[in-house]
Amino acid sequence: MRHLRYILGDQLSRDISSLRGLDPDTDVVLMAEVAEEAGYVRHHQQKIAFLFSAMRHFAEDLARRGVRVEYTKLDDPGNAGSFTGELERALRRHAIDHVVVTEPGEWRVLEAMRGWQERFDIPVHIRSDDRFFCSHDEFRAWAGDKRGFRMEFFYRAMRRKTGLLMEGGDPVGGQWNFDKDNRKSLPATLAPPPRLRFEPDAVTAEVLDLVRHRFGTNFGDLAPFGWATTRPEALLAFDHFILDCLPHFGDYQDAMRTDDGFLFHSLVSPYLNAGLLGPNEVCQRAQDAYEAGIAPLNAVEGFIRQILGWREYVRGVYWLKMPDYAATNALNAHRKLPALYWTGETDMNCLRQAVGDTRRQAYAHHIQRLMITGNFALLAGIEPAEVEEWYLAVYADAYEWVELPNVHGMVLFADGGLMGSKPYAAGGAYINRMTDYCGACTYDPAVRSGPTACPFTTLYWAFLIDNADKLSGNRRLAMPYRAIEKLGPEHRAALQAEARRFLDALPTDY
Ligand code: FAD
Ligand code: DLZ
Ligand code: SF4
């Protein structure tokens, strides 16, 4: 029996299910750089470079271990340009009895894969991706017929299942969640450590040339490129996080600072999502760091919650709710994405910083994504599909299974509250508390109308007024709605008009 084992760009794990049972004497592994994947959104240049370099290194590693790998580079003559086309070419080259793949991370790719068996008249085995803590069936059983699913309860179930940070049936430290300890603002005197970055080797240098040549007009700086592109490098980067950053990760998880886009975050999402690191090993290592006294419990619990809780939960929501999930638009938001998301050209310093970090690094940390670029998109009423396309393009870790629930559900509330009990809307006061951005801004976060008014503050109040029919009954928003009630109709209408004027003046062409 000859098996063709097809490995996608985010399946770079030696223990990926599609490789199980591989017979090196007969089987062929196929990997392909294809224009369709490189172009379904205009990915950040570093995202393409990271993935192609990691794919090439992974292929080399398999070949060194005696596996027959057929690797198509983007510029190879005859490259068919799609997963399906490359499979067709490979099936013409080899006498294959079975195709084996691991289920993809994205719905649109699964749809294509489901057509392969009939199209090529060959058995195609789509194996489940068991690199996650929670299977689709397990998530479906947990979700049951709940109307809204809260991450916190899912996370507790995952803690119990894995035993991570558990003492018998109880959470270590007597609490499931140390979130309230994880919202400190960053003291000006505390300097986060310089981050471990990697010099491009010959493989990466060749990919960088390719990306410069083929995708040089895509969003984002290509250089300096410092991402790990192999598993050993990713492990080194993670060691550095555990020793130098994890101890402060919890305290300053929600902080933001000018000219430091990384702070104490782990930067492991590109590696986890592409398969260079596994979620279980990173959680275990964080737990070991707690037990060895390297990092405090609020930091370790906070880190594990992101991976064991949020990451698994958003994947569960995605596969449970797709494809209908992407089509909802509960707040009826239809504005076009302002050009500033691509250009960074705005007087709003917080947005300039977040977009600038994104352009330079193909990375912004969670709170920048949620409370700066995300919050603005929510308050401005931008069409969900436009916001989603931006997030899918600009981050090195972006794949639809993780991007979509975060943007559609958590940020935009477009699912009407399936994921969150209220929108994460905030005005300038929150941003001022958590960042040093406002001090260097043209606007004043405490002012809500007039020429110096912080647009976030104006937009926040106008958003609540505009959406009162959908949100005023939400108990968690009772306080701001009481304040709105006190403003009186004229003041409310003036705020709405000011917000509209501001938004209408934002350029959308770039
Ligand atoms: P850390 O802060 O060090 O956290 C550790 C790990 O926890 C991350 O690597 C990630 O794997 C996981 N994690 C944390 N928060 C989340 C979350 N909300 N959902 C899923 N996993 C989480 N993450 C992606 O991997 N890809 C995306 O495309 C993506 N898009 C996002 C879009 C928006 C609008 C928001 C608000 C969040 C998004 N996230 C996404 C989640 C999160 O912002 C990133 O995982 C995180 O910033 C990556 O940086 P880090 O590795 O330094 O994370
Ligand atoms: C993101 C991406 C890009 C840019 N290019 C490729 C590629 O050329 N070949 C490939 O196998 N995978 C690529 N990927 C990752 C895929 O988009 C990803 O594997 C699927 O969308 C499933 O999640
Ligand atoms: Fe952003 Fe407003 Fe602060 Fe300026 S004042 S940085 S616009 S929150």
Coordinates of C-alpha atoms and ligand atoms in Angstrom, one line a residue:
M1 CA 0.0 0.0 0.0
R2 CA 1.4 3.4 -0.9
H3 CA 0.1 6.3 1.1
L4 CA 0.5 9.9 0.1
R5 CA 0.6 12.0 3.3
Y6 CA -0.2 15.6 2.8
I7 CA 1.1 18.0 5.4
L8 CA -0.2 21.6 5.4
G9 CA 1.8 24.6 6.5
D10 CA 0.3 24.7 10.0
Q11 CA 0.8 21.0 10.6
L12 CA 4.6 21.1 11.3
S13 CA 4.6 18.6 14.2
R14 CA 6.5 15.4 14.1
D15 CA 3.6 13.6 15.9
I16 CA 0.9 15.0 13.5
S17 CA -1.7 12.3 13.0
S18 CA -1.2 12.1 9.2
L19 CA 2.3 10.8 9.7
R20 CA 1.2 7.9 12.0
G21 CA 2.0 4.5 10.6
L22 CA 4.2 6.0 7.9
D23 CA 6.2 3.4 5.9
P24 CA 9.4 5.0 4.7
D25 CA 9.9 2.3 2.0
T26 CA 6.6 3.1 0.3
D27 CA 5.0 6.3 1.4
V28 CA 5.5 9.8 0.1
V29 CA 5.0 13.0 2.1
L30 CA 3.7 16.0 0.1
M31 CA 4.2 19.6 1.2
A32 CA 3.5 22.6 -1.1
E33 CA 3.8 26.4 -1.0
V34 CA 0.7 27.4 -3.0
A35 CA -0.5 30.8 -4.3
E36 CA -4.0 30.2 -3.1
E37 CA -2.9 29.9 0.5
A38 CA -0.4 32.8 0.2
G39 CA -3.1 35.0 -1.3
Y40 CA -6.5 34.3 0.3
V41 CA -5.8 37.4 2.3
R42 CA -2.8 39.7 1.8
H43 CA -0.8 38.3 4.6
H44 CA 1.9 40.3 6.4
Q45 CA 5.2 39.7 4.8
Q46 CA 6.7 38.2 7.9
K47 CA 3.8 35.7 8.2
I48 CA 4.5 34.2 4.8
A49 CA 8.2 34.2 5.4
F50 CA 7.8 32.5 8.8
L51 CA 5.6 29.8 7.5
F52 CA 7.5 29.0 4.3
S53 CA 10.8 28.9 6.2
A54 CA 9.3 26.7 8.9
M55 CA 7.8 24.4 6.2
R56 CA 11.1 24.1 4.4
H57 CA 13.0 23.3 7.6
F58 CA 10.3 20.8 8.6
A59 CA 10.6 19.1 5.2
E60 CA 14.4 19.0 5.5
D61 CA 14.1 17.5 9.0
L62 CA 11.7 14.7 7.8
A63 CA 14.0 14.0 4.8
R64 CA 17.0 13.7 7.2
R65 CA 15.1 11.0 9.1
G66 CA 14.7 8.9 5.9
V67 CA 11.2 10.1 4.9
R68 CA 10.6 10.7 1.2
V69 CA 9.3 14.2 1.0
E70 CA 8.1 16.0 -2.2
Y71 CA 8.2 19.7 -1.6
T72 CA 6.9 22.2 -4.0
K73 CA 8.3 25.7 -3.7
L74 CA 6.1 28.7 -4.7
D75 CA 8.3 29.5 -7.7
D76 CA 8.7 25.9 -8.9
P77 CA 7.7 25.6 -12.5
G78 CA 4.4 23.8 -12.8
N79 CA 3.2 24.7 -9.3
A80 CA -0.5 24.3 -9.6
G81 CA -1.2 27.1 -7.1
S82 CA -3.7 25.3 -4.8
F83 CA -3.8 22.4 -2.3
T84 CA -6.1 20.5 -4.7
G85 CA -3.9 21.2 -7.8
E86 CA -0.7 20.1 -6.0
L87 CA -2.4 16.9 -4.9
E88 CA -3.5 16.2 -8.5
R89 CA 0.0 16.6 -9.8
A90 CA 1.4 14.3 -7.1
L91 CA -1.1 11.7 -7.9
R92 CA -0.1 11.8 -11.5
R93 CA 3.6 11.3 -10.5
H94 CA 3.1 8.4 -8.2
A95 CA 1.0 5.2 -8.0
I96 CA -0.8 6.0 -4.7
D97 CA -3.4 3.8 -3.0
H98 CA -4.5 6.1 -0.2
V99 CA -4.3 9.8 0.6
V100 CA -3.9 10.6 4.3
V101 CA -4.3 14.1 5.8
T102 CA -4.9 15.6 9.2
E103 CA -8.0 17.8 9.2
P104 CA -7.2 21.4 8.4
G105 CA -7.6 24.3 10.8
E106 CA -9.9 26.2 8.5
W107 CA -13.4 25.5 7.2
R108 CA -12.7 26.5 3.6
V109 CA -9.8 24.0 3.4
L110 CA -11.9 21.2 4.9
E111 CA -14.6 21.9 2.2
A112 CA -12.0 21.5 -0.5
M113 CA -10.6 18.3 1.1
R114 CA -14.0 16.7 1.3
G115 CA -14.2 16.8 -2.4
W116 CA -10.9 15.0 -3.0
Q117 CA -12.1 11.4 -2.7
E118 CA -14.7 11.7 -5.4
R119 CA -12.7 14.0 -7.6
F120 CA -9.6 11.8 -7.7
D121 CA -11.4 8.5 -7.2
I122 CA -9.0 7.5 -4.4
P123 CA -9.7 6.8 -0.7
V124 CA -8.9 10.0 1.3
H125 CA -8.5 9.6 5.1
I126 CA -9.1 12.8 7.0
R127 CA -7.7 12.2 10.5
S128 CA -8.6 14.3 13.4
D129 CA -6.0 16.8 14.7
D130 CA -5.3 15.6 18.2
R131 CA -2.7 18.2 19.0
F132 CA -5.4 19.9 21.0
F133 CA -6.6 19.2 24.6
C134 CA -10.2 19.0 23.5
S135 CA -11.7 17.2 20.6
H136 CA -14.6 18.5 18.5
D137 CA -16.9 15.9 20.0
E138 CA -15.9 16.7 23.6
F139 CA -16.5 20.4 23.0
R140 CA -19.9 19.7 21.4
A141 CA -20.8 17.6 24.5
W142 CA -19.7 20.3 26.8
A143 CA -21.6 23.0 24.9
G144 CA -24.8 20.9 24.8
D145 CA -27.8 23.1 24.3
K146 CA -26.4 26.1 26.3
R147 CA -27.4 29.4 24.7
G148 CA -24.2 31.2 25.7
F149 CA -21.0 29.4 26.6
R150 CA -18.6 31.0 29.0
M151 CA -15.0 30.2 28.7
E152 CA -14.5 30.1 32.5
F153 CA -16.6 27.0 32.9
F154 CA -15.0 25.3 30.0
Y155 CA -11.6 26.1 31.4
R156 CA -12.4 24.6 34.8
A157 CA -13.5 21.4 33.0
M158 CA -10.2 21.3 31.1
R159 CA -8.2 21.8 34.3
R160 CA -10.1 18.9 35.9
K161 CA -9.5 16.8 32.8
T162 CA -5.8 17.5 32.5
G163 CA -4.9 17.8 36.1
L164 CA -3.0 21.0 35.3
L165 CA -2.6 23.2 38.4
M166 CA -4.9 20.8 40.4
E167 CA -4.6 19.3 43.8
G168 CA -6.9 16.4 43.8
G169 CA -10.3 17.9 42.8
D170 CA -9.3 21.5 43.8
P171 CA -7.4 24.2 42.0
V172 CA -3.9 24.9 43.3
G173 CA -4.0 28.0 45.5
G174 CA -7.7 27.6 46.2
Q175 CA -8.8 29.7 43.2
W176 CA -9.5 28.9 39.6
N177 CA -8.6 32.3 38.3
F178 CA -6.2 35.1 39.4
D179 CA -7.4 37.5 36.7
K180 CA -8.0 40.3 39.2
D181 CA -4.2 40.2 40.1
N182 CA -3.3 40.4 36.5
R183 CA -4.3 44.0 35.6
K184 CA -1.5 46.1 37.0
S185 CA -0.3 49.1 35.1
L186 CA 3.4 48.9 34.2
P187 CA 5.8 51.0 36.4
A188 CA 7.9 53.3 34.3
T189 CA 11.0 51.9 36.0
L190 CA 10.3 48.3 35.0
A191 CA 12.1 47.3 31.8
P192 CA 11.0 44.1 30.0
P193 CA 13.9 42.0 28.9
P194 CA 15.2 42.1 25.3
R195 CA 13.6 39.3 23.4
L196 CA 15.5 36.3 21.9
R197 CA 15.3 36.7 18.2
F198 CA 17.0 34.5 15.5
E199 CA 19.3 35.4 12.7
P200 CA 18.0 34.1 9.4
D201 CA 19.9 31.1 8.2
A202 CA 20.4 30.2 4.5
V203 CA 16.9 28.6 4.2
T204 CA 15.2 31.7 5.7
A205 CA 17.4 34.1 3.6
E206 CA 16.1 32.4 0.5
V207 CA 12.5 32.7 1.6
L208 CA 13.0 36.3 2.5
D209 CA 14.2 37.0 -1.1
L210 CA 11.1 35.2 -2.4
V211 CA 8.8 37.1 -0.2
R212 CA 10.4 40.4 -1.0
H213 CA 10.1 39.7 -4.7
R214 CA 6.5 38.2 -4.7
F215 CA 4.8 39.9 -1.7
G216 CA 6.9 43.1 -1.3
T217 CA 3.8 45.3 -1.5
N218 CA 1.9 43.4 1.2
F219 CA 1.4 45.0 4.5
G220 CA 4.2 44.9 7.0
D221 CA 8.0 45.1 7.3
L222 CA 9.9 42.1 6.2
A223 CA 13.1 43.0 8.1
P224 CA 14.3 42.7 10.7
F225 CA 13.0 39.1 10.7
G226 CA 13.7 37.3 14.0
W227 CA 11.1 34.5 14.4
A228 CA 12.2 31.0 15.2
T229 CA 11.6 28.8 12.2
T230 CA 12.6 25.4 13.6
R231 CA 11.4 23.4 16.6
P232 CA 14.8 23.7 18.4
E233 CA 14.8 27.5 18.0
A234 CA 11.1 27.7 19.2
L235 CA 12.1 25.7 22.3
L236 CA 14.9 28.1 23.0
A237 CA 12.5 31.1 22.6
F238 CA 10.1 29.4 25.0
D239 CA 12.9 28.7 27.6
H240 CA 13.7 32.4 27.4
F241 CA 10.1 33.3 28.1
I242 CA 9.9 30.9 31.1
L243 CA 13.0 32.3 32.7
D244 CA 12.9 36.0 31.9
C245 CA 9.3 36.9 31.2
L246 CA 6.9 34.4 32.9
P247 CA 7.6 35.7 36.4
H248 CA 6.0 39.1 35.4
F249 CA 3.6 37.8 32.8
G250 CA 0.6 37.7 35.1
D251 CA 1.0 41.1 36.7
Y252 CA 1.4 43.0 33.5
Q253 CA -0.7 40.9 31.1
D254 CA -3.0 43.8 30.3
A255 CA -0.4 46.6 30.2
M256 CA 0.6 48.4 27.0
R257 CA 3.7 50.5 26.5
T258 CA 5.0 52.8 23.7
D259 CA 7.8 51.2 21.7
D260 CA 7.6 47.8 23.4
G261 CA 5.1 45.6 21.7
F262 CA 6.2 42.4 23.5
L263 CA 6.4 43.3 27.2
F264 CA 6.3 39.9 29.1
H265 CA 4.2 38.0 26.6
S266 CA 5.3 34.6 25.4
L267 CA 5.3 35.2 21.6
V268 CA 4.5 31.4 21.2
S269 CA 1.3 31.7 19.2
P270 CA 3.0 31.4 15.7
Y271 CA 4.9 28.4 17.0
L272 CA 1.9 26.7 18.6
N273 CA -0.4 27.4 15.6
A274 CA 2.1 26.1 13.1
G275 CA 2.9 23.1 15.2
L276 CA 6.5 23.8 16.2
L277 CA 5.5 23.6 19.8
G278 CA 2.6 21.7 21.5
P279 CA 0.1 23.2 23.9
N280 CA 0.6 20.4 26.4
E281 CA 4.3 20.8 26.6
V282 CA 4.2 24.5 27.1
C283 CA 1.5 24.3 29.8
Q284 CA 3.5 21.5 31.6
R285 CA 6.7 23.6 31.4
A286 CA 4.8 26.6 32.9
Q287 CA 3.5 24.4 35.7
D288 CA 7.0 23.1 36.3
A289 CA 8.2 26.7 36.6
Y290 CA 5.6 27.3 39.3
E291 CA 6.6 24.2 41.2
A292 CA 10.3 25.1 40.9
G293 CA 9.6 28.6 42.3
I294 CA 10.6 30.3 39.1
A295 CA 7.2 32.0 38.6
P296 CA 4.3 32.9 40.9
L297 CA 0.9 31.3 40.6
N298 CA -0.9 34.3 39.2
A299 CA 1.5 34.3 36.2
V300 CA 1.4 30.6 35.6
E301 CA -2.3 30.2 36.0
G302 CA -2.8 33.2 33.7
F303 CA -0.6 31.7 31.0
I304 CA -2.1 28.2 31.3
R305 CA -5.6 29.7 31.1
Q306 CA -4.8 31.4 27.8
I307 CA -3.8 28.1 26.2
L308 CA -5.8 25.4 28.0
G309 CA -8.8 27.8 28.3
W310 CA -9.1 30.4 25.6
R311 CA -7.2 28.7 22.8
E312 CA -9.2 25.5 23.1
Y313 CA -12.4 27.3 23.7
V314 CA -12.2 29.5 20.5
R315 CA -11.4 26.4 18.5
G316 CA -14.4 24.6 19.9
V317 CA -16.7 27.6 19.1
Y318 CA -15.3 27.8 15.6
W319 CA -15.9 24.2 14.7
L320 CA -19.2 24.0 16.5
K321 CA -20.7 27.1 14.8
M322 CA -19.1 27.3 11.3
P323 CA -20.0 28.0 8.6
D324 CA -23.0 30.1 9.8
Y325 CA -21.0 31.8 12.6
A326 CA -19.1 34.1 10.2
A327 CA -22.4 35.5 8.7
T328 CA -24.0 36.9 11.9
N329 CA -23.9 40.7 12.5
A330 CA -25.8 41.2 15.7
L331 CA -25.0 44.9 16.0
N332 CA -25.7 45.6 12.4
A333 CA -22.3 47.1 11.8
H334 CA -21.6 48.2 8.2
R335 CA -19.0 50.9 8.1
K336 CA -15.9 50.3 5.9
L337 CA -12.5 49.7 7.6
P338 CA -10.6 53.0 7.9
A339 CA -7.4 53.2 6.0
L340 CA -5.5 53.9 9.2
Y341 CA -5.6 50.1 10.0
W342 CA -3.2 49.7 7.1
T343 CA -1.3 53.0 7.1
G344 CA -1.1 53.7 10.9
E345 CA -1.7 57.4 9.9
T346 CA -3.9 58.9 12.7
D347 CA -3.5 61.4 15.5
M348 CA -4.8 58.8 17.9
N349 CA -1.6 57.7 19.5
C350 CA -2.9 54.4 20.8
L351 CA -4.0 53.2 17.4
R352 CA -0.8 54.5 15.8
Q353 CA 1.2 52.5 18.3
A354 CA -0.8 49.3 17.9
V355 CA -0.8 49.4 14.1
G356 CA 2.9 50.4 14.1
D357 CA 3.8 47.4 16.3
T358 CA 1.7 45.2 14.0
R359 CA 3.5 46.4 10.9
R360 CA 7.0 46.1 12.4
Q361 CA 6.5 42.7 14.1
A362 CA 3.5 40.9 12.6
Y363 CA 2.6 40.7 16.3
A364 CA 0.6 42.8 18.8
H365 CA -0.3 41.4 22.1
H366 CA -3.7 40.4 23.2
I367 CA -4.8 43.6 24.9
Q368 CA -3.6 45.7 21.9
R369 CA -5.7 43.5 19.6
L370 CA -8.7 43.5 22.0
M371 CA -8.8 47.0 23.5
I372 CA -7.1 49.2 20.9
T373 CA -7.7 48.0 17.3
G374 CA -10.6 45.7 18.3
N375 CA -12.3 48.2 20.6
F376 CA -12.1 50.9 17.9
A377 CA -13.6 48.6 15.3
L378 CA -16.4 47.8 17.7
L379 CA -17.2 51.4 18.6
A380 CA -16.9 52.6 15.0
G381 CA -19.4 49.9 13.8
I382 CA -17.1 48.4 11.2
E383 CA -18.4 45.6 9.1
P384 CA -17.3 42.3 10.7
A385 CA -16.0 40.8 7.5
E386 CA -13.7 43.8 6.9
V387 CA -12.3 43.6 10.4
E388 CA -11.8 39.9 10.2
E389 CA -9.9 40.1 7.0
W390 CA -7.5 42.6 8.5
Y391 CA -6.8 40.4 11.6
L392 CA -6.4 37.3 9.4
A393 CA -3.8 39.1 7.3
V394 CA -1.6 41.1 9.7
Y395 CA -0.5 38.6 12.5
A396 CA 2.1 35.8 12.1
D397 CA -0.2 33.6 14.2
A398 CA -3.4 34.3 12.3
Y399 CA -5.6 31.3 11.1
E400 CA -9.3 31.5 10.8
W401 CA -10.1 29.0 13.6
V402 CA -8.5 31.2 16.2
E403 CA -8.9 34.7 14.6
L404 CA -12.6 34.5 13.8
P405 CA -14.1 33.7 17.2
N406 CA -11.8 36.3 18.7
V407 CA -12.8 39.0 16.3
H408 CA -16.3 38.1 15.5
G409 CA -17.4 37.0 19.0
M410 CA -15.0 38.5 21.6
V411 CA -14.3 41.9 19.9
L412 CA -17.3 42.7 17.7
F413 CA -20.1 41.0 19.6
A414 CA -21.3 40.1 16.1
D415 CA -22.5 36.7 17.5
G416 CA -24.9 38.5 19.8
G417 CA -23.3 37.3 23.0
L418 CA -22.6 33.6 22.4
M419 CA -19.0 34.1 23.6
G420 CA -19.1 37.1 25.9
S421 CA -21.8 38.4 28.2
K422 CA -21.2 42.0 27.0
P423 CA -19.1 43.8 24.4
Y424 CA -15.6 44.7 25.5
A425 CA -16.3 48.4 24.9
A426 CA -14.1 51.0 26.6
G427 CA -13.4 54.6 26.4
G428 CA -10.1 56.6 26.8
A429 CA -10.1 56.3 30.6
Y430 CA -9.4 52.6 30.4
I431 CA -6.6 53.0 27.8
N432 CA -5.1 55.8 29.8
R433 CA -5.0 53.6 32.9
M434 CA -3.4 50.6 31.1
T435 CA -0.9 52.4 28.8
D436 CA 1.5 55.3 28.5
Y437 CA -0.1 56.2 25.1
C438 CA -2.3 59.1 26.2
G439 CA 0.4 61.3 27.5
A440 CA 1.9 61.7 24.0
C441 CA -1.5 62.1 22.2
T442 CA -3.2 65.1 20.6
Y443 CA -6.4 64.1 22.5
D444 CA -7.4 64.0 26.1
P445 CA -8.9 60.8 27.4
A446 CA -11.0 62.5 30.0
V447 CA -12.8 64.8 27.5
R448 CA -15.8 63.4 25.7
S449 CA -16.8 66.3 23.3
G450 CA -15.1 69.2 21.6
P451 CA -11.8 69.4 19.6
T452 CA -9.6 67.8 22.3
A453 CA -12.0 65.0 23.1
C454 CA -10.5 61.5 22.9
P455 CA -12.3 59.8 20.0
F456 CA -12.4 56.6 22.1
T457 CA -14.4 58.4 24.8
T458 CA -16.8 60.1 22.4
L459 CA -17.2 56.8 20.4
Y460 CA -17.8 54.8 23.5
W461 CA -20.8 56.9 24.7
A462 CA -22.1 57.2 21.1
F463 CA -21.8 53.4 20.6
L464 CA -23.9 52.7 23.8
I465 CA -26.5 55.3 22.8
D466 CA -26.7 54.0 19.2
N467 CA -27.1 50.4 20.4
A468 CA -29.4 51.1 23.3
D469 CA -32.1 48.9 21.8
K470 CA -29.8 45.9 21.8
L471 CA -27.6 46.5 24.9
S472 CA -29.4 48.7 27.5
G473 CA -31.1 45.6 29.0
N474 CA -27.7 44.0 29.7
R475 CA -27.2 44.0 33.5
R476 CA -23.5 44.3 33.1
L477 CA -24.0 47.6 31.3
A478 CA -26.5 49.1 33.8
M479 CA -24.0 51.6 35.1
P480 CA -23.1 53.4 31.9
Y481 CA -26.7 53.3 30.8
R482 CA -27.7 55.1 34.0
A483 CA -25.1 57.7 33.2
I484 CA -26.5 58.0 29.7
E485 CA -30.0 58.5 31.0
K486 CA -28.7 61.4 33.1
L487 CA -27.3 63.2 30.0
G488 CA -30.6 64.2 28.6
P489 CA -31.7 63.9 24.9
E490 CA -29.9 66.9 23.5
H491 CA -26.5 65.9 25.0
R492 CA -27.0 62.4 23.8
A493 CA -27.8 63.5 20.2
A494 CA -24.8 65.9 20.2
L495 CA -22.5 63.0 21.2
Q496 CA -23.9 60.8 18.5
A497 CA -23.5 63.6 15.9
E498 CA -19.9 64.2 17.0
A499 CA -19.0 60.6 16.7
R500 CA -20.6 60.3 13.3
R501 CA -18.7 63.4 12.1
F502 CA -15.4 61.9 13.3
L503 CA -16.0 58.6 11.7
D504 CA -17.3 60.0 8.4
A505 CA -14.1 62.0 8.1
L506 CA -11.8 59.0 8.3
P507 CA -10.4 58.0 4.9
T508 CA -11.1 54.5 3.8
D509 CA -9.0 54.4 0.6
Y510 CA -5.3 53.6 0.9
Ligands
FAD1 P1 0.4 35.3 25.4 O1 -0.2 36.5 25.9 O2 1.8 35.0 25.9 O3 -0.5 34.0 25.7 C1 -0.1 32.7 25.6 C2 -0.9 31.9 24.5 O4 -2.2 31.8 24.9 C3 -0.9 32.5 23.1 O5 0.3 32.2 22.4 C4 -2.1 31.8 22.5 O6 -1.8 30.6 22.0 C5 -3.0 31.7 23.7 N1 -4.1 32.7 23.7 C6 -4.1 33.8 24.5 N2 -5.3 34.5 24.3 C7 -6.0 33.7 23.4 C8 -7.2 33.9 22.8 N3 -8.0 34.9 23.0 N4 -7.6 33.0 21.8 C9 -6.8 32.0 21.5 N5 -5.6 31.8 22.1 C10 -5.2 32.6 23.0 N6 -4.4 34.3 18.6 C11 -3.9 33.6 17.6 O7 -3.2 32.7 17.9 N7 -4.2 33.8 16.3 C12 -5.0 34.8 15.9 O8 -5.3 35.0 14.7 C13 -5.5 35.7 16.9 N8 -6.3 36.7 16.6 C14 -6.8 37.5 17.6 C15 -7.6 38.6 17.3 C16 -8.2 39.4 18.3 C17 -9.1 40.5 18.0 C18 -7.9 39.1 19.7 C19 -8.5 39.9 20.7 C20 -7.1 38.0 20.0 C21 -6.5 37.2 19.0 N9 -5.7 36.2 19.3 C22 -5.2 35.4 18.3 C23 -5.4 35.8 20.7 C24 -4.2 36.5 21.3 O9 -4.3 37.8 21.1 C25 -2.9 35.9 20.7 O10 -2.9 34.5 20.8 C26 -1.7 36.4 21.5 O11 -1.7 37.8 21.5 C27 -0.4 35.8 21.0 O12 0.7 36.3 21.6 P2 1.5 35.5 22.7 O13 1.9 34.2 22.1 O14 2.6 36.4 23.2 O15 0.4 35.3 23.8
DLZ2 C1 -1.0 30.6 5.9 C2 -0.4 29.7 4.8 C3 0.3 30.3 3.8 C4 0.5 31.8 3.7 N1 0.8 29.5 2.8 C5 0.7 28.2 2.8 C6 1.2 27.4 1.8 O1 1.7 27.8 0.8 N2 1.1 26.1 1.9 C7 0.5 25.5 3.0 O2 0.5 24.2 3.1 N3 0.0 26.2 4.0 C8 0.1 27.6 3.9 N4 -0.5 28.3 4.9 C9 -1.2 27.7 6.0 C10 -2.6 27.2 5.5 O3 -3.3 28.4 5.1 C11 -3.3 26.4 6.5 O4 -2.6 25.2 6.7 C12 -4.7 26.1 6.2 O5 -5.4 27.3 6.0 C13 -5.4 25.2 7.2 O6 -5.4 25.9 8.4
SF4_3 FE1 -6.0 56.9 22.4 FE2 -7.6 58.7 23.4 FE3 -5.4 58.1 24.7 FE4 -5.2 59.4 22.4 S1 -6.2 60.1 24.3 S2 -4.0 57.7 23.1 S3 -6.9 58.5 21.3 S4 -7.1 56.7 24.3

